CSV table of C-alpha atoms and ligand atoms in Angstrom, one decimal:
chain,number,residue,atom,x,y,z
A,17,MET,CA,19.8,9.2,-27.4
A,18,SER,CA,17.0,8.0,-29.6
A,19,LYS,CA,14.7,10.7,-31.1
A,20,SER,CA,12.1,9.5,-28.9
A,21,ASP,CA,14.1,10.2,-26.1
A,22,LYS,CA,13.3,13.7,-27.1
A,23,ASP,CA,9.7,13.3,-27.1
A,24,GLY,CA,7.9,15.4,-24.6
A,25,PHE,CA,6.1,14.0,-21.5
A,26,THR,CA,2.7,12.8,-23.1
A,27,THR,CA,4.2,11.9,-26.5
A,28,GLY,CA,7.0,9.5,-24.7
A,29,ASN,CA,4.5,8.0,-22.4
A,30,LEU,CA,1.8,7.4,-25.2
A,31,HIS,CA,4.4,5.2,-27.2
A,32,ASN,CA,6.7,3.8,-24.5
A,33,ASP,CA,5.2,0.7,-25.2
A,34,ARG,CA,6.0,0.6,-28.6
A,35,ARG,CA,9.7,1.2,-28.1
A,36,ASP,CA,10.8,-2.2,-27.5
A,37,LYS,CA,8.9,-3.7,-30.8
A,38,PRO,CA,6.1,-5.6,-28.9
A,39,GLU,CA,4.6,-8.9,-30.8
A,40,HIS,CA,2.4,-8.2,-33.8
A,41,GLY,CA,2.9,-4.2,-33.6
A,42,VAL,CA,0.1,-4.0,-30.3
A,43,LEU,CA,-0.1,-0.6,-29.2
A,44,HIS,CA,-0.5,-1.6,-25.6
A,45,LYS,CA,2.0,-4.0,-24.0
A,46,ALA,CA,0.4,-7.6,-24.2
A,47,ILE,CA,-1.0,-9.1,-20.5
A,48,HIS,CA,1.3,-11.8,-19.7
A,49,THR,CA,-0.1,-14.2,-17.2
A,50,SER,CA,2.7,-16.8,-17.4
A,51,VAL,CA,4.4,-17.4,-14.2
A,52,ALA,CA,7.0,-19.5,-15.5
A,53,TYR,CA,9.4,-19.3,-18.2
A,54,SER,CA,11.5,-21.4,-20.3
A,55,TYR,CA,14.9,-21.6,-22.1
A,56,ASP,CA,16.2,-23.9,-25.0
A,57,ASP,CA,19.5,-24.1,-23.1
A,58,ALA,CA,19.4,-24.7,-19.4
A,59,ARG,CA,22.8,-22.6,-19.2
A,60,ASP,CA,20.6,-19.5,-20.1
A,61,LEU,CA,18.4,-20.3,-17.1
A,62,ALA,CA,21.2,-20.4,-14.8
A,63,LYS,CA,22.6,-17.3,-16.4
A,64,VAL,CA,19.4,-15.4,-15.8
A,65,PHE,CA,19.7,-16.5,-12.3
A,66,GLN,CA,22.9,-15.2,-11.8
A,67,GLY,CA,22.1,-11.9,-13.1
A,68,LYS,CA,24.4,-12.3,-16.1
A,69,MET,CA,22.0,-12.5,-18.7
A,70,PRO,CA,18.6,-10.2,-18.7
A,71,GLY,CA,15.5,-12.6,-18.8
A,72,TYR,CA,13.0,-13.9,-16.7
A,73,ASN,CA,12.7,-16.6,-14.2
A,74,TYR,CA,9.5,-16.4,-12.1
A,75,GLY,CA,6.3,-14.4,-12.0
A,76,ARG,CA,7.0,-12.8,-8.6
A,77,GLN,CA,10.1,-11.0,-9.3
A,78,GLN,CA,9.5,-10.2,-13.0
A,79,ASN,CA,6.9,-9.8,-15.9
A,80,PRO,CA,7.1,-8.2,-19.0
A,81,THR,CA,3.8,-6.5,-18.7
A,82,VAL,CA,4.8,-4.9,-15.4
A,83,ASN,CA,8.4,-4.1,-16.5
A,84,ALA,CA,6.6,-2.1,-19.4
A,85,LEU,CA,5.0,-0.3,-16.9
A,86,GLN,CA,8.6,0.3,-14.9
A,87,SER,CA,10.0,1.7,-18.1
A,88,ARG,CA,7.1,4.2,-18.5
A,89,ILE,CA,7.3,5.3,-15.0
A,90,THR,CA,11.0,5.5,-15.1
A,91,ARG,CA,10.5,7.9,-18.1
A,92,MET,CA,7.8,10.1,-16.5
A,93,GLU,CA,10.3,10.7,-13.4
A,94,GLY,CA,13.2,10.9,-15.4
A,95,GLY,CA,14.8,8.4,-13.4
A,96,LEU,CA,17.2,5.3,-14.1
A,97,THR,CA,15.1,2.6,-12.9
A,98,SER,CA,11.7,1.6,-11.3
A,99,THR,CA,10.5,-1.5,-9.4
A,100,ALA,CA,6.6,-1.9,-9.1
A,101,PHE,CA,4.8,-3.2,-6.1
A,102,ALA,CA,1.2,-4.5,-5.6
A,103,THR,CA,0.5,-1.4,-3.5
A,104,GLY,CA,1.9,2.2,-2.9
A,105,MET,CA,2.2,0.6,1.0
A,106,ALA,CA,3.8,-2.1,-0.5
A,107,ALA,CA,6.9,0.3,-2.2
A,108,VAL,CA,7.4,2.1,0.8
A,109,GLY,CA,7.4,-1.0,3.0
A,110,SER,CA,9.4,-3.1,0.8
A,111,THR,CA,12.0,-0.4,0.6
A,112,LEU,CA,13.0,0.3,4.1
A,113,PHE,CA,12.8,-3.3,4.9
A,114,ALA,CA,15.3,-4.1,2.4
A,115,LEU,CA,17.4,-1.1,2.6
A,116,LEU,CA,17.7,-0.5,6.9
A,117,ARG,CA,18.9,-2.5,9.6
A,118,ALA,CA,18.5,-2.5,13.2
A,119,GLY,CA,20.3,0.5,14.9
A,120,ASP,CA,19.5,2.7,12.0
A,121,HIS,CA,17.6,6.2,12.3
A,122,VAL,CA,14.8,7.7,10.2
A,123,VAL,CA,13.9,11.3,9.9
A,124,CYS,CA,10.6,11.6,8.5
A,125,SER,CA,7.5,14.0,8.2
A,126,ALA,CA,5.3,14.1,10.9
A,127,PHE,CA,2.5,14.7,8.3
A,128,LEU,CA,2.8,11.4,6.6
A,129,PHE,CA,0.1,9.6,5.1
A,130,GLY,CA,-1.9,7.5,7.8
A,131,ASN,CA,-0.9,3.9,6.6
A,132,THR,CA,2.8,5.3,6.4
A,133,ASN,CA,2.9,6.8,9.7
A,134,SER,CA,1.6,3.7,11.1
A,135,LEU,CA,4.3,1.5,9.5
A,136,MET,CA,7.1,3.7,10.9
A,137,ASN,CA,5.9,3.0,14.0
A,138,THR,CA,6.3,-0.9,13.5
A,139,PHE,CA,9.6,-0.4,12.3
A,140,ARG,CA,10.4,0.9,16.0
A,141,ASN,CA,9.8,-2.5,17.1
A,142,PHE,CA,12.4,-4.2,15.0
A,143,GLY,CA,15.3,-1.6,16.4
A,144,ILE,CA,14.8,1.1,13.9
A,145,GLU,CA,14.6,4.6,15.6
A,146,VAL,CA,12.2,7.1,13.9
A,147,SER,CA,12.2,10.7,14.4
A,148,PHE,CA,8.6,12.6,13.5
A,149,VAL,CA,9.6,16.1,12.4
A,150,ASP,CA,7.8,19.2,10.4
A,151,THR,CA,9.3,19.1,7.2
A,152,THR,CA,8.0,22.0,6.1
A,153,ASN,CA,11.3,23.4,7.2
A,154,ALA,CA,14.7,21.9,6.5
A,155,ASP,CA,16.1,23.1,9.8
A,156,ASN,CA,13.8,20.8,11.7
A,157,VAL,CA,15.2,17.7,9.9
A,158,ASN,CA,18.9,18.7,10.4
A,159,ALA,CA,18.2,19.2,13.9
A,160,ALA,CA,17.1,15.7,14.2
A,161,LEU,CA,19.7,14.0,12.4
A,162,GLN,CA,22.2,11.4,14.1
A,163,ASP,CA,24.9,9.8,13.6
A,164,ASN,CA,23.5,6.8,12.6
A,165,THR,CA,20.8,8.4,10.4
A,166,ARG,CA,20.4,6.5,7.0
A,167,LEU,CA,17.2,7.7,5.3
A,168,VAL,CA,14.7,10.9,5.3
A,169,PHE,CA,11.2,10.2,4.3
A,170,THR,CA,8.7,12.9,3.3
A,171,GLU,CA,5.8,13.7,1.0
A,172,THR,CA,5.5,16.5,-1.6
A,173,ILE,CA,2.1,17.7,-0.2
A,174,ALA,CA,0.8,16.4,3.5
A,175,ASN,CA,-2.3,15.0,3.5
A,176,PRO,CA,-5.2,16.2,4.9
A,177,VAL,CA,-4.0,19.7,5.8
A,178,THR,CA,-1.7,20.5,2.2
A,179,GLN,CA,1.6,21.5,4.3
A,180,VAL,CA,4.1,21.7,1.3
A,181,ALA,CA,7.5,20.0,2.3
A,182,ASP,CA,11.0,21.9,2.3
A,183,LEU,CA,11.8,19.7,-0.7
A,184,GLU,CA,14.8,21.9,-1.9
A,185,GLY,CA,16.2,22.5,1.7
A,186,ILE,CA,15.8,18.7,2.7
A,187,GLY,CA,17.4,17.6,-0.9
A,188,GLU,CA,20.5,20.0,0.1
A,189,LEU,CA,20.9,18.7,3.6
A,190,CYS,CA,20.5,14.9,2.5
A,191,LYS,CA,23.3,15.5,-0.4
A,192,GLN,CA,25.8,17.0,2.3
A,193,HIS,CA,25.1,14.4,4.8
A,194,LYS,CA,25.0,11.2,1.8
A,195,LEU,CA,21.8,10.3,3.2
A,196,ILE,CA,19.1,8.5,1.4
A,197,TYR,CA,16.1,10.9,0.6
A,198,VAL,CA,12.6,9.3,-0.1
A,199,VAL,CA,10.3,11.3,-2.0
A,200,ASP,CA,6.3,10.4,-2.0
A,201,ASN,CA,5.4,11.8,-4.8
A,202,THR,CA,1.8,10.6,-5.0
A,203,MET,CA,-0.2,14.0,-4.5
A,204,THR,CA,1.7,15.6,-6.8
A,205,SER,CA,2.9,12.9,-9.6
A,206,PRO,CA,5.4,13.5,-12.0
A,207,TRP,CA,3.6,15.4,-14.4
A,208,LEU,CA,3.6,18.5,-11.7
A,209,PHE,CA,6.6,17.6,-10.0
A,210,GLN,CA,9.7,15.5,-10.4
A,211,PRO,CA,11.6,14.8,-7.2
A,212,ARG,CA,14.7,14.3,-9.1
A,213,THR,CA,15.1,18.0,-9.5
A,214,VAL,CA,15.6,18.3,-5.7
A,215,HIS,CA,17.9,15.7,-5.6
A,216,ALA,CA,15.9,13.0,-4.2
A,217,SER,CA,17.3,9.5,-4.3
A,218,PHE,CA,14.2,7.5,-4.7
A,219,VAL,CA,10.7,8.3,-5.6
A,220,VAL,CA,7.6,6.8,-4.4
A,221,ASN,CA,4.3,6.8,-6.2
A,222,SER,CA,1.4,5.1,-5.1
A,223,LEU,CA,-0.3,4.3,-8.8
A,224,THR,CA,-3.4,3.4,-7.3
A,225,LYS,CA,-4.1,7.3,-7.1
A,226,TYR,CA,-3.2,9.9,-10.0
A,227,ILE,CA,-1.0,7.5,-12.1
A,228,GLY,CA,-4.0,5.3,-13.0
A,229,GLY,CA,-6.2,7.8,-12.1
A,230,HIS,CA,-9.6,5.7,-12.1
A,231,GLY,CA,-9.5,3.8,-8.7
A,232,ASN,CA,-9.9,0.3,-10.6
A,233,ALA,CA,-6.6,-0.9,-9.8
A,234,LEU,CA,-4.0,-0.8,-6.9
A,235,GLY,CA,-0.3,-0.3,-7.5
A,236,GLY,CA,2.9,0.9,-6.4
A,237,MET,CA,6.3,2.0,-7.9
A,238,LEU,CA,9.9,3.2,-6.5
A,239,THR,CA,11.8,5.2,-9.0
A,240,ASP,CA,15.5,5.3,-8.3
A,241,THR,CA,17.0,8.6,-9.9
A,242,GLY,CA,20.1,7.5,-9.7
A,243,LEU,CA,21.6,10.5,-7.7
A,244,PHE,CA,22.6,8.4,-4.7
A,245,ASP,CA,26.0,7.2,-4.2
A,246,TRP,CA,25.7,3.5,-3.1
A,247,THR,CA,29.1,2.9,-2.7
A,248,VAL,CA,29.0,5.1,0.7
A,249,PHE,CA,26.1,3.4,2.2
A,250,PRO,CA,26.9,0.5,4.6
A,251,ASN,CA,24.0,-1.7,4.3
A,252,ILE,CA,24.6,-2.9,1.0
A,253,LEU,CA,25.2,-6.4,1.0
A,254,ASP,CA,28.3,-8.0,-0.7
A,255,LEU,CA,26.5,-9.8,-3.0
A,256,TYR,CA,24.8,-6.8,-4.5
A,257,LYS,CA,28.0,-4.7,-4.7
A,258,GLN,CA,28.5,-5.7,-8.7
A,259,GLY,CA,28.4,-4.0,-11.8
A,260,ASP,CA,27.2,-0.1,-11.9
A,261,PRO,CA,27.4,1.0,-8.3
A,262,ALA,CA,24.1,3.4,-9.5
A,263,MET,CA,22.1,0.1,-9.7
A,264,TRP,CA,23.2,-1.3,-6.2
A,265,GLY,CA,20.6,0.1,-4.1
A,266,SER,CA,17.8,-0.8,-6.7
A,267,THR,CA,19.0,-4.2,-6.8
A,268,GLN,CA,18.7,-4.8,-3.2
A,269,VAL,CA,15.4,-3.3,-3.3
A,270,ARG,CA,14.3,-6.2,-5.7
A,271,LYS,CA,16.4,-9.1,-4.2
A,272,LYS,CA,15.2,-8.2,-0.5
A,273,GLY,CA,12.2,-6.3,-0.8
A,274,LEU,CA,10.6,-7.5,-3.9
A,275,ARG,CA,11.6,-11.2,-4.2
A,276,ASP,CA,11.9,-12.0,-0.5
A,277,PHE,CA,8.7,-9.9,0.8
A,278,GLY,CA,6.8,-10.6,-2.2
A,279,ALA,CA,4.5,-8.1,-2.8
A,280,THR,CA,4.4,-8.1,-6.8
A,281,LEU,CA,2.4,-6.2,-8.9
A,282,GLY,CA,-0.1,-8.4,-11.0
A,283,PRO,CA,-0.1,-7.9,-15.1
A,284,GLU,CA,-3.7,-7.0,-15.1
A,285,ALA,CA,-3.6,-4.5,-12.9
A,286,ALA,CA,-0.1,-3.2,-14.5
A,287,HIS,CA,-2.2,-3.0,-17.6
A,288,HIS,CA,-5.1,-0.9,-16.1
A,289,LEU,CA,-2.6,1.4,-14.4
A,290,ALA,CA,-1.0,1.7,-17.7
A,291,VAL,CA,-4.0,2.9,-19.7
A,292,GLY,CA,-5.0,5.1,-16.8
A,293,SER,CA,-1.2,6.8,-16.9
A,294,GLU,CA,-2.0,8.2,-20.9
A,295,THR,CA,-4.0,10.6,-19.6
A,296,LEU,CA,-2.3,11.7,-16.6
A,297,PRO,CA,-1.4,15.5,-17.6
A,298,MET,CA,-5.0,16.2,-18.7
A,299,ARG,CA,-6.6,14.7,-15.6
A,300,MET,CA,-4.2,16.4,-13.4
A,301,ASP,CA,-4.5,19.9,-15.2
A,302,ARG,CA,-8.3,19.7,-14.8
A,303,ALA,CA,-8.4,18.5,-11.5
A,304,SER,CA,-6.0,21.1,-10.4
A,305,GLN,CA,-8.0,23.7,-12.2
A,306,ASN,CA,-11.5,22.6,-10.2
A,307,ALA,CA,-9.3,22.1,-6.9
A,308,GLN,CA,-8.9,26.1,-7.5
A,309,GLN,CA,-12.1,27.2,-8.0
A,310,LEU,CA,-13.6,24.9,-5.6
A,311,ALA,CA,-11.4,26.2,-2.9
A,312,GLU,CA,-12.0,29.9,-4.1
A,313,PHE,CA,-15.9,29.2,-3.8
A,314,CYS,CA,-15.4,27.8,-0.2
A,315,GLN,CA,-13.0,30.2,1.2
A,316,SER,CA,-15.7,32.7,0.5
A,317,HIS,CA,-18.6,31.1,2.2
A,318,HIS,CA,-19.6,31.7,5.6
A,319,GLN,CA,-20.5,27.9,6.4
A,320,VAL,CA,-16.7,26.9,5.7
A,321,LYS,CA,-14.3,27.9,8.6
A,322,ARG,CA,-11.1,27.4,7.0
A,323,VAL,CA,-9.9,25.9,3.6
A,324,PHE,CA,-6.6,24.2,3.0
A,325,PHE,CA,-5.1,24.3,-0.4
A,326,PRO,CA,-1.5,25.4,-1.9
A,327,GLY,CA,-3.4,27.2,-4.1
A,328,LEU,CA,-4.6,29.9,-2.0
A,329,SER,CA,-2.4,32.7,-1.8
A,330,SER,CA,-3.4,32.2,2.0
A,331,HIS,CA,-1.6,29.2,2.5
A,332,PRO,CA,1.8,29.3,4.4
A,333,GLN,CA,3.6,27.5,1.6
A,334,HIS,CA,1.6,28.8,-1.3
A,335,ASP,CA,5.0,30.8,-3.1
A,336,ARG,CA,7.0,27.5,-2.7
A,337,ALA,CA,4.3,25.3,-4.1
A,338,LYS,CA,4.2,27.7,-7.0
A,339,ARG,CA,7.6,28.0,-7.3
A,340,LEU,CA,8.0,24.0,-7.4
A,341,PHE,CA,4.7,22.6,-8.8
A,342,LYS,CA,3.2,23.0,-12.5
A,343,LYS,CA,-0.2,23.4,-10.5
A,344,PRO,CA,-1.1,23.1,-6.8
A,345,GLY,CA,-2.6,19.8,-7.1
A,346,ALA,CA,-6.1,18.7,-6.4
A,347,ILE,CA,-6.2,17.8,-2.9
A,348,MET,CA,-7.8,20.2,-0.3
A,349,SER,CA,-9.5,19.9,2.8
A,350,ILE,CA,-12.1,22.2,4.2
A,351,GLU,CA,-13.3,22.9,7.9
A,352,LEU,CA,-17.0,23.4,8.3
A,353,ALA,CA,-18.4,25.6,10.5
A,354,ASP,CA,-19.2,24.3,14.1
A,355,ASP,CA,-22.7,24.5,13.7
A,356,VAL,CA,-22.7,22.3,10.6
A,357,ASP,CA,-22.8,18.7,10.9
A,358,CYS,CA,-20.3,17.4,8.8
A,359,PHE,CA,-22.3,14.3,7.9
A,360,ASP,CA,-25.3,15.8,7.0
A,361,PHE,CA,-23.3,18.1,4.7
A,362,LEU,CA,-21.7,14.9,3.2
A,363,ASN,CA,-25.1,13.2,2.7
A,364,LYS,CA,-26.6,16.3,1.0
A,365,LEU,CA,-23.8,16.2,-2.0
A,366,ARG,CA,-25.2,14.7,-5.3
A,367,CYS,CA,-22.2,14.3,-7.7
A,368,VAL,CA,-19.2,14.1,-5.0
A,369,VAL,CA,-18.4,10.3,-3.4
A,370,THR,CA,-18.3,9.9,0.3
A,371,SER,CA,-15.1,7.6,0.0
A,372,SER,CA,-11.6,7.2,1.3
A,373,ASN,CA,-9.8,7.0,-2.1
A,374,LEU,CA,-8.1,9.9,-3.8
A,375,GLY,CA,-6.9,10.9,-7.1
A,376,ASP,CA,-9.7,9.6,-8.9
A,377,THR,CA,-11.6,11.2,-11.9
A,378,ARG,CA,-14.7,11.8,-9.5
A,379,THR,CA,-14.7,13.9,-6.7
A,380,LEU,CA,-14.2,12.3,-3.6
A,381,ALA,CA,-15.0,13.4,0.1
A,382,ILE,CA,-14.5,11.8,3.4
A,383,PRO,CA,-14.9,13.0,7.1
A,384,VAL,CA,-11.1,12.7,7.9
A,385,ALA,CA,-11.3,12.4,11.9
A,386,HIS,CA,-13.9,9.9,12.0
A,387,THR,CA,-12.4,7.7,9.5
A,388,ILE,CA,-8.7,7.7,7.9
A,389,PHE,CA,-7.5,9.4,11.0
A,390,TYR,CA,-9.9,8.0,13.9
A,391,GLU,CA,-7.0,5.3,15.1
A,392,MET,CA,-4.6,8.0,16.0
A,393,GLY,CA,-7.0,9.4,18.5
A,394,ASP,CA,-7.9,12.9,19.9
A,395,GLU,CA,-4.4,14.2,21.0
A,396,ARG,CA,-2.4,13.3,17.9
A,397,ARG,CA,-5.1,14.5,15.5
A,398,ALA,CA,-5.3,17.7,17.2
A,399,SER,CA,-1.3,18.3,17.4
A,400,MET,CA,-1.8,17.9,13.5
A,401,GLY,CA,-4.4,20.4,13.2
A,402,ILE,CA,-7.2,18.0,12.4
A,403,GLY,CA,-10.7,19.0,13.8
A,404,ASP,CA,-13.9,17.0,13.8
A,405,ASN,CA,-15.3,18.7,11.1
A,406,LEU,CA,-12.2,18.5,8.9
A,407,ILE,CA,-13.3,17.3,5.3
A,408,ARG,CA,-10.7,15.9,2.8
A,409,LEU,CA,-11.7,16.3,-0.6
A,410,SER,CA,-9.9,14.7,-3.7
A,411,VAL,CA,-11.4,16.9,-6.6
A,412,GLY,CA,-12.2,15.0,-9.7
A,413,ILE,CA,-13.0,16.3,-13.5
A,414,GLU,CA,-16.0,17.0,-13.4
A,415,ASP,CA,-17.9,19.9,-14.9
A,416,ILE,CA,-17.0,23.0,-12.5
A,417,GLU,CA,-20.5,24.3,-12.7
A,418,ASP,CA,-21.8,21.2,-11.4
A,419,LEU,CA,-19.2,20.7,-8.7
A,420,LEU,CA,-19.9,24.6,-7.3
A,421,ALA,CA,-23.5,23.8,-7.6
A,422,ASP,CA,-23.3,20.8,-5.4
A,423,PHE,CA,-21.2,22.6,-3.1
A,424,ALA,CA,-23.7,25.5,-3.2
A,425,GLN,CA,-26.8,23.4,-2.2
A,426,ALA,CA,-25.2,21.3,0.4
A,427,LEU,CA,-23.9,24.3,2.5
A,428,ALA,CA,-27.2,26.1,1.9
B,525,LIG,C1,-2.5,6.3,-1.1
B,525,LIG,C2,-1.1,6.5,-0.6
B,525,LIG,C3,-0.3,5.9,-0.4
B,525,LIG,C4,-0.4,4.1,-0.5
B,525,LIG,O1,-0.8,3.6,-1.8
B,525,LIG,P1,-1.8,2.3,-1.6
B,525,LIG,O2,-1.6,2.0,-3.5
B,525,LIG,O3,-3.2,2.8,-1.3
B,525,LIG,O4,-1.2,1.2,-0.8
B,525,LIG,C5,1.4,6.4,-0.1
B,525,LIG,N1,1.3,7.3,0.0
B,525,LIG,C6,0.4,8.4,0.0
B,525,LIG,C7,0.5,9.7,-0.3
B,525,LIG,C8,-1.0,8.0,-0.7
B,525,LIG,O5,-1.6,9.3,-0.9
């Protein structure tokens, strides 16, 4: 192990790009825009294509700027290898597309990010069975397992009601039944939680959110923890059963997912995301601290009916969040009192932005039932505990005094 491998999360992150001696001693990996790569010896190009020599052949599959970001996130997650995609959704979709077949069964959280939920339903049209269960208790996952179950998918903290999954219990179950365990770590980020510690096989991060952190670039990352035994997985094509078995799954995702589906992260976005990631711990700590104070303020306000935030002792999975995560995150939802009009409230906020994004430096608010969960319909929303007056907040890094004052005047 080299000296720098022992560096802390932030030190290692800041110096990661320099570790492979970049041109001119630059501190940021350059934005490489070339789509094609040349070789002096034509045989070398053939070797690269055949995977017998490391190198680049075409920008849809590899790019040096994107590779540097992959190495950075692999380090943050303590993983084996990572594959970047154009968006978080592309990372989820390409992974499932590459690893599942018709006749397979997936168990996933019933409280998934809306577009992931929608995507899971689309996979049903291709002959893949999907069971949606409450993942806050691993017993529900266990009860849903079938002979053809291949993969379990959950998020760390669900959106918008902030349920915290039984990450350890599901990890044990997946280990025991040799199932691929995918954890979407977007809400917590590798600073608050590393899914590798609960035996996840893959970690998904939407880089668009906390890792990029500034709402100025889209990106997604799939990190392979190296913990899954691919030799027992029936869907790996013979073609990719070469070399170290720990790499088989990621190789198939890169070929069948990234290469064939083509949702490639661009080098400019990779640069923005890499720069943003340098301050992840500071932003995340500050935003979590702000969220805690804002949640406590809202909980004691008579115009707020309920507050959903894992940092409150009233939260059903408060102890679990405390045990697993460095901090309870910065996503919270508030249900306004029945006689408060949620649109009037949002319009009164001065420094809080009404927006669908999350994980930005700025505090963002959105009326959930009328926007991101509108397509689901009344019934499904009701089953998920999403009322018409529910507002999701992605708390930012503003001065807390300003946030508290803004909420106080808008609720008055
Ligand atoms: C935003 C988000 C995604 C999708 O990421 P994009 O980069 O917007 O495609 C996936 N999962 C979670 C939990 C998210 O919040």
